[in-house]
Amino acid sequence: MPYVLISTQIRLEVGPTMVGDEHSDPHLMSILGATKRSTLGNNFCEYYVNDAPRVVLDKLESLGYRVVSMTGVGQTLVWCLHRE
């Protein structure tokens, strides 16, 4: 899985950080220390870590991922990363 999306709410820029959806690579999620959870009202799960996005970006960089793009969507910050 060469692409990863991570995001956080602007008011939560120190964490937690959403690092994957229910179909994300379980091995990568384990390396990041992510736990899968479902929010009340959603019919899907997401992986979260308590780290700030900067810490997650540093971990992903050490695993060979590079930021492709970053944007703000409403009150959410989103990063797209790719690994060759």
Coordinates of C-alpha atoms in Angstrom, one line a residue:
M1 CA 0.0 0.0 0.0
P2 CA 2.1 2.9 -1.2
Y3 CA -0.3 5.8 -0.2
V4 CA -1.2 6.9 3.3
L5 CA -3.6 9.7 4.4
I6 CA -3.3 11.2 7.8
S7 CA -5.4 13.9 9.3
T8 CA -6.2 15.8 12.4
Q9 CA -8.7 18.5 13.5
I10 CA -7.2 22.0 13.7
R11 CA -8.1 22.2 17.4
L12 CA -6.4 18.9 18.0
E13 CA -3.1 19.7 16.3
V14 CA -1.2 18.0 19.1
G15 CA -3.1 14.8 18.6
P16 CA -4.8 12.4 18.2
T17 CA -4.0 11.9 14.6
M18 CA -6.0 9.7 12.3
V19 CA -3.6 7.5 10.3
G20 CA -5.7 5.0 8.4
D21 CA -9.1 3.5 7.6
E22 CA -10.4 0.0 8.3
H23 CA -8.6 -1.3 5.1
S24 CA -5.1 0.1 6.0
D25 CA -2.1 -2.2 6.3
P26 CA -2.3 -3.8 9.8
H27 CA 1.5 -4.1 9.9
L28 CA 2.0 -0.4 9.2
M29 CA -0.7 0.5 11.8
S30 CA 1.2 -1.6 14.3
I31 CA 4.5 0.1 13.6
L32 CA 2.8 3.5 14.1
G33 CA 1.2 2.2 17.4
A34 CA -2.3 2.9 16.0
T35 CA -5.5 1.5 17.5
K36 CA -8.7 0.9 15.5
R37 CA -11.9 2.6 16.7
S38 CA -15.3 3.4 15.5
T39 CA -17.1 6.7 16.3
L40 CA -20.7 6.6 17.3
G41 CA -22.9 7.1 14.2
N42 CA -20.2 5.9 11.7
N43 CA -20.5 2.5 10.0
F44 CA -16.7 2.3 9.5
C45 CA -13.5 2.2 11.6
E46 CA -10.5 4.4 11.6
Y47 CA -7.0 4.0 13.1
Y48 CA -5.7 6.6 15.5
V49 CA -2.5 7.4 17.4
N50 CA -2.2 9.8 20.3
D51 CA 0.8 11.4 18.7
A52 CA 0.8 14.9 17.0
P53 CA 0.9 14.9 13.2
R54 CA 4.5 16.0 13.2
V55 CA 5.5 12.9 15.1
V56 CA 3.6 10.7 12.7
L57 CA 5.1 12.4 9.7
D58 CA 8.6 11.8 11.2
K59 CA 7.8 8.1 11.7
L60 CA 6.4 7.7 8.2
E61 CA 9.5 9.5 6.7
S62 CA 11.8 7.0 8.4
L63 CA 9.7 4.2 6.7
G64 CA 10.3 5.7 3.3
Y65 CA 7.1 7.8 2.9
R66 CA 7.2 11.3 1.5
V67 CA 4.5 14.0 1.6
V68 CA 2.8 14.4 -1.7
S69 CA 0.3 17.1 -0.7
M70 CA -1.2 18.8 2.3
T71 CA -4.4 20.7 2.6
G72 CA -7.0 22.1 5.0
V73 CA -10.6 20.9 4.6
G74 CA -12.9 22.9 6.9
Q75 CA -11.5 22.4 10.4
T76 CA -9.3 19.3 9.3
L77 CA -5.7 19.2 8.2
V78 CA -4.9 16.3 5.7
W79 CA -1.6 15.0 4.5
C80 CA -1.1 12.5 1.6
L81 CA 2.1 10.5 1.6
H82 CA 3.5 8.0 -0.9
R83 CA 6.2 5.4 -0.7
E84 CA 8.2 4.2 -3.8

